[in-house]
Coordinates of N, CA, C and O in Angstrom, one line a residue:
X1 N 7.4 -12.5 12.3 CA 7.5 -12.6 10.9 C 7.9 -11.3 10.3 O 7.4 -10.2 10.7
X2 N 8.9 -11.3 9.4 CA 9.4 -10.0 8.9 C 8.8 -9.7 7.5 O 8.7 -10.6 6.7
X3 N 8.5 -8.5 7.3 CA 7.9 -8.0 6.0 C 9.1 -7.7 5.0 O 8.8 -7.5 3.9
X4 N 10.3 -7.7 5.5 CA 11.4 -7.2 4.7 C 11.5 -8.1 3.4 O 11.5 -9.3 3.5
X5 N 11.6 -7.4 2.2 CA 11.7 -8.1 1.0 C 11.2 -7.2 -0.2 O 10.7 -6.1 0.0
X6 N 11.4 -7.8 -1.4 CA 10.8 -7.1 -2.6 C 9.7 -8.0 -3.1 O 9.7 -9.2 -3.1
X7 N 8.6 -7.3 -3.5 CA 7.4 -8.0 -3.9 C 6.9 -7.4 -5.2 O 6.9 -6.2 -5.4
X8 N 6.5 -8.3 -6.1 CA 6.0 -7.8 -7.4 C 4.5 -8.0 -7.5 O 4.0 -9.1 -7.1
X9 N 3.8 -7.0 -8.0 CA 2.3 -7.1 -8.1 C 1.9 -8.2 -9.0 O 2.4 -8.3 -10.1
X10 N 1.0 -9.1 -8.5 CA 0.5 -10.2 -9.3 C -0.9 -9.9 -9.9 O -1.2 -10.3 -11.0
X11 N -1.7 -9.3 -9.1 CA -3.1 -9.0 -9.5 C -3.7 -7.9 -8.7 O -3.2 -7.6 -7.6
X12 N -4.7 -7.3 -9.2 CA -5.4 -6.2 -8.5 C -6.9 -6.2 -8.9 O -7.2 -6.5 -10.0
X13 N -7.7 -5.9 -8.0 CA -9.2 -5.8 -8.2 C -9.7 -4.4 -7.9 O -9.3 -3.8 -6.9
X14 N -10.6 -3.9 -8.7 CA -11.2 -2.6 -8.5 C -10.3 -1.4 -8.6 O -10.5 -0.4 -7.9
X15 N -9.2 -1.5 -9.4 CA -8.2 -0.4 -9.5 C -8.9 0.9 -9.9 O -8.8 1.9 -9.3
X16 N -9.6 0.8 -11.1 CA -10.1 2.0 -11.7 C -11.2 2.7 -10.9 O -11.0 3.9 -10.6
X17 N -12.2 2.0 -10.4 CA -13.2 2.7 -9.6 C -12.6 3.2 -8.3 O -13.0 4.3 -7.8
X18 N -11.7 2.5 -7.7 CA -11.1 3.0 -6.4 C -10.3 4.3 -6.6 O -10.4 5.2 -5.9
X19 N -9.4 4.3 -7.7 CA -8.6 5.5 -8.0 C -9.5 6.7 -8.3 O -9.2 7.8 -7.9
X20 N -10.6 6.4 -9.0 CA -11.6 7.5 -9.3 C -12.1 8.1 -8.0 O -12.2 9.3 -7.8
X21 N -12.4 7.2 -7.1 CA -13.1 7.6 -5.8 C -12.1 8.4 -4.9 O -12.6 9.3 -4.2
X22 N -10.8 8.2 -5.0 CA -9.9 9.0 -4.2 C -9.4 10.2 -5.0 O -8.5 10.9 -4.5
X23 N -9.9 10.4 -6.2 CA -9.6 11.6 -6.9 C -8.4 11.6 -7.8 O -7.9 12.7 -8.2
X24 N -7.9 10.5 -8.2 CA -6.8 10.4 -9.2 C -7.3 10.8 -10.6 O -8.4 10.3 -11.0
X25 N -6.6 11.6 -11.3 CA -7.0 12.0 -12.7 C -7.1 10.8 -13.6 O -6.3 9.8 -13.5
X26 N -8.1 10.8 -14.5 CA -8.3 9.7 -15.5 C -7.1 9.3 -16.2 O -6.8 8.1 -16.4
X27 N -6.2 10.3 -16.7 CA -5.0 9.9 -17.5 C -4.1 9.1 -16.6 O -3.4 8.2 -17.1
X28 N -3.9 9.4 -15.3 CA -3.0 8.7 -14.4 C -3.6 7.3 -14.2 O -2.8 6.3 -14.1
X29 N -4.9 7.2 -14.1 CA -5.5 5.9 -13.8 C -5.3 5.0 -15.0 O -4.8 3.8 -14.9
X30 N -5.5 5.5 -16.2 CA -5.2 4.7 -17.4 C -3.8 4.3 -17.6 O -3.5 3.2 -18.0
X31 N -2.9 5.2 -17.3 CA -1.4 4.9 -17.3 C -1.0 3.8 -16.3 O -0.2 3.0 -16.6
X32 N -1.6 3.9 -15.1 CA -1.2 3.0 -14.0 C -1.8 1.7 -14.0 O -1.3 0.8 -13.3
X33 N -3.0 1.5 -14.7 CA -3.8 0.3 -14.4 C -3.1 -1.0 -14.9 O -3.3 -2.1 -14.3
X34 N -2.2 -0.9 -15.9 CA -1.6 -2.1 -16.4 C -0.1 -2.2 -16.0 O 0.6 -3.2 -16.5
X35 N 0.4 -1.3 -15.3 CA 1.8 -1.3 -14.9 C 2.0 -2.3 -13.7 O 1.2 -2.3 -12.8
X36 N 3.0 -3.1 -13.8 CA 3.4 -4.0 -12.6 C 4.2 -3.2 -11.6 O 5.2 -2.6 -12.0
X37 N 3.8 -3.1 -10.4 CA 4.6 -2.3 -9.5 C 5.4 -3.3 -8.6 O 5.1 -4.4 -8.4
X38 N 6.5 -2.7 -8.1 CA 7.4 -3.5 -7.2 C 7.4 -2.7 -5.9 O 7.6 -1.5 -5.8
X39 N 7.1 -3.5 -4.8 CA 7.2 -2.9 -3.5 C 8.4 -3.4 -2.8 O 8.6 -4.7 -2.8
X40 N 9.1 -2.5 -2.2 CA 10.3 -3.0 -1.4 C 10.0 -2.5 0.1 O 9.7 -1.4 0.3
X41 N 10.1 -3.5 1.0 CA 9.8 -3.2 2.4 C 11.0 -3.5 3.2 O 11.6 -4.6 3.1
X42 N 11.4 -2.6 4.1 CA 12.5 -2.8 5.0 C 11.9 -2.7 6.4 O 11.4 -1.6 6.7
X43 N 12.0 -3.7 7.2 CA 11.4 -3.7 8.5 C 12.6 -3.8 9.5 O 13.4 -4.7 9.4
X44 N 12.7 -2.9 10.5 CA 13.7 -2.9 11.5 C 12.9 -2.8 12.8 O 12.6 -1.7 13.3
X45 N 12.5 -3.9 13.4 CA 11.7 -3.9 14.6 C 10.4 -3.3 14.3 O 9.6 -3.8 13.5
X46 N 10.1 -2.1 14.9 CA 8.8 -1.4 14.7 C 8.9 -0.4 13.6 O 7.9 0.3 13.3
X47 N 10.1 -0.2 13.0 CA 10.3 0.8 12.0 C 10.1 0.2 10.6 O 10.7 -0.9 10.4
X48 N 9.4 0.9 9.7 CA 9.2 0.4 8.4 C 9.6 1.4 7.4 O 9.3 2.6 7.6
X49 N 10.2 1.0 6.3 CA 10.4 1.8 5.1 C 9.8 1.1 3.9 O 10.1 -0.1 3.7
X50 N 8.9 1.8 3.3 CA 8.2 1.1 2.1 C 8.4 2.0 0.9 O 8.1 3.2 0.9
X51 N 8.9 1.3 -0.2 CA 9.1 2.0 -1.4 C 8.3 1.3 -2.5 O 8.5 0.1 -2.7
X52 N 7.4 1.9 -3.2 CA 6.6 1.3 -4.2 C 6.9 2.0 -5.5 O 6.7 3.2 -5.7
X53 N 7.4 1.2 -6.5 CA 7.8 1.8 -7.8 C 6.8 1.2 -8.8 O 6.7 0.0 -9.0
X54 N 6.1 2.2 -9.5 CA 5.2 1.8 -10.5 C 5.5 2.7 -11.8 O 5.3 3.9 -11.8
X55 N 6.1 2.0 -12.8 CA 6.6 2.8 -13.9 C 7.7 3.8 -13.4 O 8.6 3.4 -12.8
X56 N 7.5 5.0 -13.7 CA 8.4 6.1 -13.3 C 8.1 6.7 -12.0 O 8.8 7.5 -11.5
X57 N 6.9 6.3 -11.4 CA 6.5 6.9 -10.2 C 7.0 6.1 -9.0 O 6.9 4.9 -8.9
X58 N 7.6 6.8 -8.1 CA 8.2 6.1 -6.9 C 7.5 6.8 -5.6 O 7.5 8.0 -5.5
X59 N 6.9 5.9 -4.8 CA 6.2 6.4 -3.6 C 7.0 5.8 -2.4 O 7.1 4.6 -2.3
X60 N 7.5 6.7 -1.5 CA 8.3 6.3 -0.4 C 7.6 6.7 0.9 O 7.2 7.9 1.0
X61 N 7.4 5.8 1.8 CA 6.9 6.1 3.1 C 7.7 5.4 4.2 O 8.1 4.3 4.0
X62 N 7.8 6.1 5.3 CA 8.5 5.5 6.5 C 7.5 5.8 7.7 O 6.9 6.8 7.8
X63 N 7.4 4.7 8.5 CA 6.6 4.9 9.7 C 7.1 3.9 10.8 O 7.8 3.0 10.5
X64 N 6.6 4.2 12.0 CA 6.9 3.4 13.2 C 5.6 2.9 13.8 O 4.7 3.7 14.0
X65 N 5.5 1.6 14.0 CA 4.2 1.0 14.5 C 3.8 1.8 15.8 O 4.6 2.0 16.7
X66 N 2.6 2.2 15.9 CA 2.0 2.9 17.1 C 2.3 4.3 17.2 O 1.9 5.0 18.2
X67 N 3.1 4.9 16.3 CA 3.5 6.4 16.4 C 2.9 7.1 15.2 O 2.9 6.6 14.1
X68 N 2.5 8.4 15.4 CA 2.0 9.2 14.3 C 3.1 9.4 13.3 O 4.2 9.7 13.6
X69 N 2.8 9.2 12.0 CA 3.7 9.4 10.9 C 3.0 10.1 9.8 O 1.8 10.1 9.7
X70 N 3.8 10.8 9.0 CA 3.2 11.4 7.8 C 3.5 10.5 6.6 O 4.6 10.1 6.4
X71 N 2.4 10.1 5.9 CA 2.6 9.2 4.7 C 2.0 9.9 3.5 O 1.1 10.8 3.6
X72 N 2.5 9.5 2.4 CA 2.0 10.0 1.1 C 1.1 9.0 0.5 O 1.4 7.8 0.4
X73 N -0.1 9.5 0.2 CA -1.1 8.6 -0.4 C -0.9 8.4 -1.9 O -0.1 9.1 -2.5
X74 N -1.7 7.5 -2.5 CA -1.6 7.2 -3.9 C -1.8 8.4 -4.8 O -1.3 8.5 -5.9
X75 N -2.7 9.4 -4.3 CA -2.9 10.6 -5.1 C -2.0 11.7 -4.8 O -2.2 12.8 -5.2
X76 N -0.9 11.4 -4.0 CA 0.1 12.4 -3.8 C -0.1 13.3 -2.5 O 0.8 14.0 -2.1
X77 N -1.3 13.1 -1.9 CA -1.6 13.9 -0.7 C -0.8 13.3 0.5 O -0.7 12.1 0.6
X78 N -0.3 14.2 1.3 CA 0.4 13.8 2.5 C -0.5 13.9 3.7 O -1.2 14.9 3.9
X79 N -0.6 12.8 4.5 CA -1.5 12.8 5.6 C -0.9 12.2 6.8 O 0.1 11.4 6.7
X80 N -1.3 12.6 8.0 CA -0.8 12.0 9.3 C -1.7 10.8 9.7 O -2.9 10.9 9.6
X81 N -1.0 9.7 10.1 CA -1.8 8.5 10.5 C -0.9 7.7 11.5 O 0.2 8.0 11.6
X82 N -1.6 6.8 12.1 CA -0.9 5.8 13.0 C -1.1 4.4 12.5 O -2.2 4.0 12.3
X83 N 0.0 3.7 12.2 CA -0.1 2.4 11.7 C 0.0 1.4 12.9 O 0.9 1.6 13.7
X84 N -0.9 0.5 13.0 CA -0.9 -0.5 14.1 C -0.6 -1.9 13.5 O -0.8 -2.1 12.3
X85 N 0.0 -2.8 14.3 CA 0.2 -4.1 13.9 C -0.8 -5.0 14.6 O -1.0 -4.9 15.8
X86 N -1.4 -5.9 13.9 CA -2.3 -6.9 14.5 C -1.7 -8.2 14.3 O -1.3 -8.6 13.2
X87 N -1.5 -9.0 15.4 CA -0.7 -10.2 15.3 C 0.7 -9.9 14.9 O 1.2 -8.9 15.3
X88 N 1.3 -10.8 14.1 CA 2.7 -10.5 13.7 C 2.8 -10.4 12.2 O 3.9 -10.4 11.6
X89 N 1.6 -10.3 11.5 CA 1.7 -10.3 10.0 C 0.7 -9.3 9.4 O 0.4 -9.4 8.2
X90 N 0.1 -8.4 10.2 CA -0.9 -7.5 9.6 C -0.7 -6.0 10.0 O -0.6 -5.8 11.2
X91 N -0.6 -5.1 9.0 CA -0.4 -3.7 9.3 C -1.8 -3.1 9.0 O -2.3 -3.3 7.9
X92 N -2.3 -2.3 9.9 CA -3.6 -1.7 9.7 C -3.6 -0.2 10.0 O -2.9 0.2 11.0
X93 N -4.2 0.6 9.2 CA -4.3 2.0 9.5 C -5.6 2.6 8.9 O -6.2 2.0 8.0
X94 N -6.1 3.7 9.5 CA -7.2 4.4 9.0 C -6.8 5.8 8.5 O -6.1 6.4 9.3
X95 N -7.1 6.2 7.3 CA -6.7 7.5 6.9 C -7.8 8.1 6.0 O -8.3 7.4 5.0
X96 N -8.3 9.3 6.4 CA -9.4 10.0 5.6 C -10.5 9.1 5.3 O -11.0 9.0 4.1
X97 N -11.1 8.4 6.3 CA -12.2 7.5 6.0 C -11.9 6.2 5.3 O -12.8 5.5 4.9
X98 N -10.7 6.0 5.0 CA -10.3 4.8 4.3 C -9.5 3.8 5.2 O -8.7 4.3 6.0
X99 N -9.8 2.5 5.2 CA -9.1 1.6 6.0 C -8.1 0.8 5.1 O -8.5 0.4 4.0
X100 N -6.9 0.7 5.5 CA -5.8 0.0 4.8 C -5.3 -1.1 5.6 O -4.9 -0.9 6.8
X101 N -5.3 -2.3 5.0 CA -4.8 -3.5 5.7 C -3.8 -4.2 4.8 O -4.1 -4.5 3.6
X102 N -2.6 -4.4 5.3 CA -1.5 -5.1 4.6 C -1.2 -6.4 5.3 O -0.8 -6.3 6.5
X103 N -1.4 -7.5 4.7 CA -1.3 -8.8 5.4 C -0.2 -9.7 4.7 O -0.3 -9.8 3.5
X104 N 0.7 -10.2 5.4 CA 1.8 -11.0 4.9 C 1.4 -12.5 5.3 O 1.3 -12.8 6.4
X105 N 1.4 -13.3 4.2 CA 1.2 -14.8 4.4 C 2.3 -15.5 3.6 O 2.2 -15.5 2.4
X106 N 3.3 -16.0 4.3 CA 4.4 -16.7 3.5 C 5.1 -15.7 2.6 O 5.6 -14.7 3.1
X107 N 5.1 -15.9 1.3 CA 5.7 -15.0 0.3 C 4.7 -14.1 -0.4 O 5.0 -13.5 -1.4
X108 N 3.5 -14.0 0.1 CA 2.4 -13.2 -0.5 C 2.0 -12.1 0.4 O 1.7 -12.3 1.6
X109 N 1.9 -10.9 -0.2 CA 1.4 -9.8 0.6 C 0.1 -9.4 -0.1 O 0.0 -9.2 -1.3
X110 N -1.0 -9.3 0.7 CA -2.3 -8.8 0.2 C -2.6 -7.5 0.9 O -2.6 -7.3 2.1
X111 N -2.8 -6.4 0.0 CA -3.0 -5.1 0.5 C -4.5 -4.7 0.1 O -4.8 -4.7 -1.1
X112 N -5.3 -4.5 1.1 CA -6.7 -4.2 0.8 C -7.0 -2.8 1.4 O -6.7 -2.5 2.5
X113 N -7.6 -2.0 0.5 CA -8.0 -0.6 1.0 C -9.5 -0.5 0.8 O -10.0 -0.9 -0.3
X114 N -10.2 -0.1 1.8 CA -11.7 0.0 1.8 C -12.1 1.5 2.0 O -11.6 2.1 3.0
X115 N -12.9 2.0 1.1 CA -13.5 3.3 1.2 C -15.0 3.2 1.0 O -15.4 2.8 -0.1
X116 N -15.7 3.4 2.1 CA -17.2 3.1 2.0 C -17.4 1.7 1.6 O -16.9 0.8 2.3
X117 N -18.2 1.4 0.5 CA -18.5 0.0 0.2 C -17.6 -0.4 -1.0 O -17.8 -1.4 -1.6
X118 N -16.5 0.4 -1.3 CA -15.6 0.1 -2.4 C -14.3 -0.5 -1.8 O -13.7 0.1 -0.9
X119 N -13.9 -1.7 -2.3 CA -12.7 -2.3 -1.9 C -11.7 -2.5 -3.0 O -12.1 -3.1 -4.0
X120 N -10.5 -2.1 -2.8 CA -9.4 -2.2 -3.8 C -8.4 -3.2 -3.2 O -7.9 -3.1 -2.1
X121 N -8.1 -4.3 -4.0 CA -7.2 -5.3 -3.4 C -6.1 -5.6 -4.4 O -6.2 -5.6 -5.6
X122 N -4.9 -5.6 -3.8 CA -3.6 -5.9 -4.6 C -2.9 -7.1 -4.0 O -2.8 -7.2 -2.7
X123 N -2.5 -8.0 -4.8 CA -1.8 -9.2 -4.3 C -0.4 -9.2 -5.0 O -0.3 -9.1 -6.2
X124 N 0.7 -9.3 -4.1 CA 2.0 -9.2 -4.6 C 2.8 -10.4 -4.0 O 2.5 -10.9 -2.9
X125 N 3.7 -10.9 -4.8 CA 4.5 -12.1 -4.4 C 6.0 -11.7 -4.2 O 6.5 -10.8 -5.0
X126 N 6.7 -12.3 -3.2 CA 8.1 -12.0 -3.0 C 8.9 -12.4 -4.2 O 8.7 -13.5 -4.8
X127 N 9.9 -11.6 -4.6 CA 10.8 -11.9 -5.7 C 12.2 -12.0 -5.3 O 12.5 -11.6 -4.2

């Protein structure tokens, strides 16, 4: 199953408390909470390029499954992590005590980030 495609954010849960927990400034949280983001994913075998555009902010990350990569987090911090694939439709990584799971089901991508007992969920549909 290929992740390649463009996806538009449909809904999100716990945006504000999660962004506060990872240290995003309040003004950025307020600006970002109602913006619809577009995610573009290009998958070439085990190599991934992910571009997320939210308003004027563009976040680009590239990684290869099973290899250490440097990724930029939502708060702008760059961290090293290893992304693993579970089955053929789930990307999983742990970074700074946070678990990130991106799951593709048909034309829907569900991205769940968990930090302690706080879970942030985004659902995007292929466009």
